[in-house]
Each structure stands twice: as structure tokens, then as C-alpha cells.
Amino acid sequence: MKLRSRLAVLATVPIVLAACSINVYEEGSFAGGGGGGGGEGAAVNQEPDTGEIAIAGAASGDEANAIQGVIDEGVNDVQDEFTATYTGSDSFEQNVIIQIEGGTPPDIGFFPQPGTVIEQAAQGNAIALEDMGFDIADLEARFGEYLMSLGEYEGKHYGMPDTVNFKSAIWYNVPAFEDGGYEIPETWEDLIALSDQMVADGQTPWCIGTGSEAATGWPATDWMEDIVLRQAGTDAYDAWVAGELPFSSPEITAAAESFGDIIFTEGYVFGGAENISSTDFRDAPDPMFNDPPNCLMHRQATFIPAFFPDGVVPFEDYDFFPFPTIDGNEGVLMAGGLAAIFSNRQEIVDFFDLYTSADVQCLYGKQENTTTMGANVDVSPDCYTQNELIGQASIPLAEAIAAGTARFDASDLMPPAVGSGEFWNGMNEYTNDGPDNLEQVLADIDAAFPSDGGGGGESEAPSESEAASESEG
Amino acid sequence: MSATSPPVEDTQSGKGIKGTEGGVTNTGSRNLVRVIVLVIVLIWLIPAIGLLITSLRTPAAIESSGWWTVFASIGDTSQWTLQNYREVLESNGFAGAFLNTLVVSVPATIMPIVIATFAAYAFSWMEFKGRFLMFVFVVALLVVPLHVALIPILQLYNGGPLFDVSWLAPVVSFLTPWEVVTVEVGIPLDLNGTFLGVWLAHTGFGLPLAVYLLRNYIGSLPSELMESARIDGADHYAIFTRLIIPLSVPALASFAIFQFLWVFNDFLVALVFLGETADVRVLTIALNALNGQFQNSWHLLTAGAFISMVLPMVVFFSLQRFFVRGMTAGAVKG
Amino acid sequence: MSDVLSPQQQAGTDEEEVYRPPGPRRGSGIVVFILAVIAAVAIPALFFVALEATFEFMESQNLSPILTGFVAILIAVFGVFGVYTAVDLAIRRLPGTLSERVRPYAWAGPAVVILLIYLVYPAVNTIQLSFLDATSTNFVGWANYEYVFTDPAMLRSLRNTLAWIFVVPVSAVAIGLGFAVLADKLRRLESLAKSMIFLPMAISFIGAGIVWRFVYAFRIEGSGEQIGILNAAWTSLGNAPVDWLSINGWNNLLLMVIMVWLQTGFAMVILSSAIKGVPEDMLEAARIDGATEVQVFWRVVVPNIMSSIVVVFTTMVIGVLKVFDIVWVMTGGQDGTEVIAERMIRNMFTFRDFGRGAAIAVFMFIAVIPIMIINIRRFREEESIR
């Protein structure tokens, strides 16, 4: 009894402070304030419409303008029930956690990392699409089963694909390829042979830079993912992402060694492997356009031409080819966004019905200064009138999605301690210190996995063994 | 006041530091002082000059050559541009963001100062039980990182429980025969997204430093002052308003500068408690919105950084005249 | 600390829990406490209600936002002083010695009450979280603290933070003090010179990040001109360009330079105003006794401003403990540049492991205890002199 009275008094401070009405909650009923709601047992469309839909996401600047442009033209202008507003922020991933935990999530979050969506589902913050009244079969027809599966948690779907990007592109200097008579490589062996030929011709084949301030190392993880996807295959890739196939396994070790064949072969990389992590990824392709070029090829996602020097012309000065097959395995590495929903309203369902339709997603092709693609599989390459390169890139991506060989960026799917932490660090150590430490590097990455073997946020308590294995490193 | 010689006199007399004849000062050592000061100032200025020059160059020029190379080719007009500033100033809602920043900054500067000055006086010159511990407690809170406070305060603003003590219930039930019922009490404050909410947050986060700095200053005022005032029949309130506040102007001014700068340049607190919507967003958030994720628009950021520097520098210059020697000394004698 | 909390706790607990200070005033102790709590809470509460009411009224009148903002500023600025004055007037009407005994709590109390909400509550919350797992659902005992002291990146961050604590406050205080003294002798240009040192404080963090990226920028030899001034200077001496921020050890020092650049202005302003508070007659007396300027500095000025030096030093050490944005922007804690606050933010918001982040924060609370002890000693000395 004593305790009880004291508890009440402790809370007296704000009551007096506010001098307004007091709500007494039953224990446990406080679920994080407005919006949160929680997954289980939420009745369909339980909240009234407001006419305003707030969307937050990581894409900012021109990419944000593109998203808002699509929403305006395809959604806001075609009905007058509601208006959707997108707000992009560089620090979205931190801010949204603060907002969700603080009880004021946006209505919709466009998350670049599907792992975050799963975490929010596991914590009961995100609302299942099933509970919103979406038809999953219909959505799978729009996006393909693979993309929909990325947001799946305990049998329900929480992630609505919002945009996609093509990552498996190798950019090259067109005049230099013509002068050297170089052929576009179809297979990994061709790629190595081409690199050797360039070295023999006195050229440097590759420009690689993974510097990205706090995220330094991520472009190297893309290289690894492109190789794993083709060399080990999609099943191994999925197992790797899920934490079931460790980094120290023969498959992943082999992929790292193949990557090593590129970066550690004498004369392959401009500046040498030791300068890879010191070179900013935005500056990395620049030497490809020096006269004479310092390198002839650069592997990076489709956003990179925005950082090419002024005045270089697509198709004339540069072009890209898809990352070659390995052992005959096809595959395409992609990225994009999954939308998680934090507010259960009919207008949000209506928003997505419009936004994800092929006609509206096609509008991405008309936006300026963006390389974002519509996530709907029925978006035709002809949509991309602003940027033909993107239209070209959309073809292999659509084919791979149809064939089931497209895979999402693994580092965005792994638990953040790995995918946004030790995987990057490990790649930096690998490129800086050379091939000798590979075994240790891979073991260190494995050690960063939460002890339950991955799968997002609901990890158990860090066990003794994990702490022990970490201290070994 | 009259006890101290006005600074102007010294400058004109051209000799003697602090207007004395007794020091070893001579022209040689004065020049040495000047040289040392100049060197330090130069070292400090180099990065800032780089910022200014960068903000006046085209993005292509920024990327292709170092900013110091402009001195060699100062006449090359192709590298100069005011476009960066134009782009920032004409960007959507810049004026509104500037206004919002002022609405946030002024109260968020004054409020903690007033509250802290009262507290600092009490800690310095009043006798009460728990004084020492209360002061240590306030100062110890300096170490609490802002980031751990954001989520709990946001929950509170949204009507969450103040102290979530429900976890105590099973512990008590386990240790004692009592059955504990915890009742969480919350109030729908609805402070999220309001100026009031962000003022109070800045006040709370700024208070420990304010109390700490001001108590240090107010506590070091000569005790004879208070004694004589008290003999004259003044009570604490009179001493505080007529003696302490005028005497503490230098300290109040210096803390005001820091708190103002901090609030003015703050991004995180404004983002969390005020948000990014156009009607309430502050300057730092508006600038951030200009800058793309993969497009590191350095040209815009430098111009924006320079624009947002102007007001704090004006505040600094205008408050600097309060840092006058001998205010306390003069008062003691007077 | 229990003493501090006691007004709140004791007001509501049952009789036998109330701690009664021994002494003659025993009987009225509870009355004083109740009145003290009322006064301490009343000031922020009244102020809050006044502001809230103003806002609601202004909004209901649909006035222009500029006017609303202006009026709100006026109320915020003058209202807070007015509320203190009103409460003080009320306290004066209390009978006998009661008013003198309650008044200090009305003056110091509001700060404590506000801090209870804005910092103590989150701190308690943090301590609680530090014993829970990543998503704050299961109790994990000391596991998060084990992580703090065993994880290799954490250990590096502890080592680096220790180096920051030794290097940054000492450098900033030394430069700031030296500059304040020297500039003090300039007279004519003093204000301008001090403004230049102060300048970095006015630069927003985003701006500072860019400035220093241009200082340390690196490009591979042969891939274009060096746009970083350090590398331009270095290569002009015939050396190969260096990626400064990836050289283990040195990169930490280069990051500390940024902090010193940013924070010296703080030390300079506080110490400069302290120097100006040194009584003129003391300086003159020393000079008449034949002391050189150096001796005057060490024997008169420094002892006189010692309390300000300790204050600046304390503030800086705590600032350094909490530093993360410099590291975050420049290196992201890679290449061995982790610091503990950066690890805390990374764990909380990137790895979304609130338990570990909270444990690091709690470690920071504890790490500051030694410096608080120094302050307590100084505080006590000051009291005993008086």
C-alpha cells in the first residue's frame, strides 16, 4: 500500500504542471500514444479519415521531389478526399525511431532497409497489410512475390514496396572501349579476361571507391552481394541474408576471394586496393573521365551518373552493362524501399491503391534528376522518358523479378549491427589490409550477428557465448 | 565605475598595459603580443575563410580545385557565383524558417537564464537545507546526453506516463506479501509540434550549464556587497534585482550567447519536438531539406552555413560591449 | 541525491518515512517542505499555464503567426520573471521565519523541478533500459554492461575518449586563456581579435563539417588536383597525398583539432570575462611590488580566476564525453576513431539496440563522477572561505 501511494505522488508533478484533465490508464494500456495502435487484433480501418497523409522517408533532395511529384500527379490531383505529403530527411532512420518510440510516427514510412520494417512489425508498431484490408494476392501480382516477401513477419505482410533501384550496373568509358576494341563481357571469366587485356594494353581497368563517411564500405558490400548472388545462387543468397549461411562458409569465402581477384590483382584498381576505402564513392568514377582515362570501368548502382563530371554524355561518353553471369547463374541486385504503415485509415488504403498502380508508378520515369524506378512490375521501359539509361536498366530488372533471380541488397536485409555495421567495417579491413586476414574478417562479421541468428530486431538477450566470441576479436 | 580607467585612455596613451607604469611593457613586447595574437587569429580563420570562399564558387570549381587557388586567379570570374546564396535565400519558405528560428531562439535563450539566475543566487547566497546536494544534483545532470532524453520527453508530450514504474510491481510482489497495483498517470499535454514544447525542452536541456556557469559567477561576487546591502535593509529580492543582476551582466551576456548559438544552430531538438512541416520548421531543418541524400550539395550548405552565421555574429558583437572590465571592482568601491 | 528528491517523495509518503532533521525547528519541518514543494512546482506550473492559455487564445483569434510569435515571445520573456516575483510576494506574506525558510526553495526549486522532468526522468528511464534487451522487452542483467567492456569497438572508443579528455580541454583552455590574456592587452583590436576566435562557435555543425572536410580532403595521386588544403601543402613539399582521416592514431588527433577549433571560443569568452573581473587594484599592487607581467599572470590572475578555469574545464570534459557529431560526420567512427557517445548513438539509432545504447549512457553518467568530486571539493572550499 505504501508503494502505491508513493507511485501516485511521483506522478503528481506533471499533473500540477499541466493543470488540465488527467487520464488514468490501466496498466499496460499505454501503447505509445496516438497512431501506434499495434498489430494484433486491430480492427480493419478503425480510425477515421483525416484528409491528410504524412509520409516520411530517407530519400531527400531531388529524389524527394520525384516522390512528391509522382504523388501529386498520380494521387493528390486525381481525387479530393485526401492529400499526401512526403517529407524526406537524411537522418530519417534515426528520426523515425525517435518518432515511433515517442508515440508520433508518420502515417507511412518509406524505409530503405526492409529489416527496419520487420523490426517495427515485431514490436507491434507497424500495421499488417492484411489488417488494413489489402488483398495480398493482388499486391503480389503488382510487385512479384519476392518483393512482397521482404516485409513478411509471422505470416503477415508489413511492407509495401514503394520504389526500386537497379544496382548490378558496370559503367564504362565508351570511347576507350571502342578504341581498345573491348567487348562487353557476358561472364565472370570474360570480365577477368577483359581486365587482363586492359592491363596488357597499359590501361587500368577499375575505379573503386567505398568512402562514404559514416557508411564507408557499403559499395564493397554491393560487390560482394553481386558475386554471391551469381556464384552461390539465389538460395544460398537467401540463406546468407537470413544468417543461416555464415560469412565464414565456403560459399561466402569464395565470393570474397573472387572480389579479391579484382581488387588485389596488380594493376587492376586505380590507386590500388589500399586506397579504395579512402576514395569517396561519389568521386570514385571521376578518373574514368580524365584524359587519358585513369580507369575504364566502375561498378555502381544507377544513381551514379549524377556524380559524373559535368558535360559527359550518356551513350557517347559512358554506358553500362549488367554485372556478368558467374557459372551461368543470372541475377540482378536491386534496392529500393518498403513502406510501413503506422495508421489504420481507409484513406491510406486508397492512397496505396492509387500510388502502386502501374500508371502512377510509370510517372517516376517523367521525374527530373532521379534514377528511382517504379516498383510495379507492369511499368514499361518506355515510361522512362527523362532518362533512357534507367529505361534500359529496368529491362534486366523486370526480367529478373519475373524469373525470380532478383534479390534485394543483402546488407539492407541483415540485422543493422551487421548490415550497417560490421559488414562495412569488414570490407574496409579487407580492402585496406589485403587478402591475408580474410578468415578473421569474415569471422568478425559473423560474430556481430545477434545470437538468435539474425532475422531482425527481436533478438534474445546477448548470450555469454556472443560476448565471448566478440571479445576474441 | 569610476574606479577603473576607461579603456580608450590606454589606447591613446600608447603605453603600459592596463594603464600602469609598473609593468615591463614596452613597444617590443607589445609587438610580440600583436604577432602572437595575429598568428592565432590567422590559424583560426583559415577554415572559415575556406567556407566563405567555397560558398561563392560554382559547384564545378569547388570540386576541381582547392579554394585557396582563387587567390592566384582572383580575376577569373567564371568560378565566382552568387547563385548559391540566391538558391538558398529563394528556396521555399526560407523567410518563414528564419522567423520560426527567432520565435524558437529568443524565449529558449531567456527562459533558462532567468530560471538559472534565481537558482544560482539561491545556491550562492541563501541558507537552506539540501542546498549543497541540490546544486551537485543540478550540475551532475550536465552529463546526461540529450539523445537519451528525446524519446521519453516525446512520450511525455504525447501523454505518456511520467515515471513508468509498472516494472516495479512484479519485483515488489516477489519480495513482499503485498499485491501491488500500479496506476500510470499521464496527462494529454499535446506539446508535440508546438513552440511551447520546444522552448521548454531547450530550457530543460540548457539549465544545468546555465546554473553551473551563473552560480560560479554570482558565487564569486564579494560577500561584503551582500552584507552592506542587508545592513541597509534590503531583502533577497531587492538585492537580487538591484545588485546581483546588474553586476552579473557580463556572465549573463556570455551565457546568453552560448545558449542562443546552441538553440539557433540546433537541428535535433527542433526536428524531434517541432517537426519538418513548413509552418514550423526552423532554419537548420530548411537548409537540410535543400541538401540531397546522395547529392552532397556543398555549395548550398556553405552558403546556408554562412547565412545562418550572420545573426549569431551580430548578437556576439552587440553583447560584447557588456564584457567590460571592472564592473564588479567599481561596484565594490562605489 | 536523496535529499534533493525528498521534497517530492516526502510530501506524499506516510508519516514514518519522513526524515526529520534533528534540531530545534523540528516541528515546522514538514510545513516548510510542503510549502517548498508547492512554491517550487507553482512557478513552472503557473508559467506553463499562462503560456498555454496565451497560445490557445491567440490561436482561437486566428491572428497572424508573426503576431502570435511576437506576443508569445513577450510573455515567455517577461512572464517567467513575473511569476517568480508574484510567488515571492506570496511567500513574503507567510508568518514568521517561515517565509525566509521557504523562499530559497521557491528560487532554486523550479530549476530542480524542470530538471526532474527533462533530465532525471530520462536518466532513470535510461538506467532501466540498460538492463533490458535490444527492444526493451526482456531483462538481460549485466549483459549490456559486459558489452561495454568487452566489445572491441567499445574498447577502442573508451581508449579514444580518454585521449580526447586529456587533449581537448587542456588545449582549448590553454589557448583560450592565453588568447584572452594577450587580447586583453591589445585594447584597440581586442574585440575584433576575440570575435575571430569566437567565430567557429557561430558556424552550424553542418558548416563546420564541410569546412574540415575541405581541410582533410584526399584524392588519389594522379586523379586530379588536391582540394584539401592539408594535402595541397603536403604534396607541394614533394610528398604523396595522404588520406589523413584513415591513418590510425593520427586521425583521432585530427578530429580533436576540430573540437579545439570549435570550443576554444567558449573557453576564451568565459575566461576573458573572468580576467576582467580581477580587481584592478590587485594587479597594480603586484606591479608596484615589482612583479613582471608573467609573474602577475601566474600569481595574481590565475589564482583569481581559478574557479572559472575549473568551470570551463569541467564543462569541456563533459562536452568531450558527449562529443559525437564531429566523429559522426567526419569518419563515422571508422578506422579506429570511435568515441563512446558515437557508439551510444550508433547502438541506439543505427543498430536499434536500446539496451546497449542505454548501458553506454549509464557508463557516461558514472565516468563523470571524478570530475564532479573535484567540483564538490572546490565548492566546499569556496563555502568555507566565505
PDB file of C-alpha atoms in Angstrom, chain B residues 17 91 97 124 209 220 277 279 309:
ATOM      1  CA  ILE B  17      49.290  47.542 -20.215  1.00  0.00           C
ATOM      2  CA  SER B  91      14.318  28.385 -51.501  1.00  0.00           C
ATOM      3  CA  ALA B  97      12.047  29.390 -41.406  1.00  0.00           C
ATOM      4  CA  SER B 124      25.200  31.138  -3.683  1.00  0.00           C
ATOM      5  CA  LEU B 209      25.064  24.571 -17.751  1.00  0.00           C
ATOM      6  CA  SER B 220      32.303  34.762  -6.607  1.00  0.00           C
ATOM      7  CA  THR B 277       6.361  20.783 -41.679  1.00  0.00           C
ATOM      8  CA  ASP B 279       4.797  26.212 -40.992  1.00  0.00           C
ATOM      9  CA  MET B 309      26.207  32.644 -39.091  1.00  0.00           C
TER      10      MET B 309
END
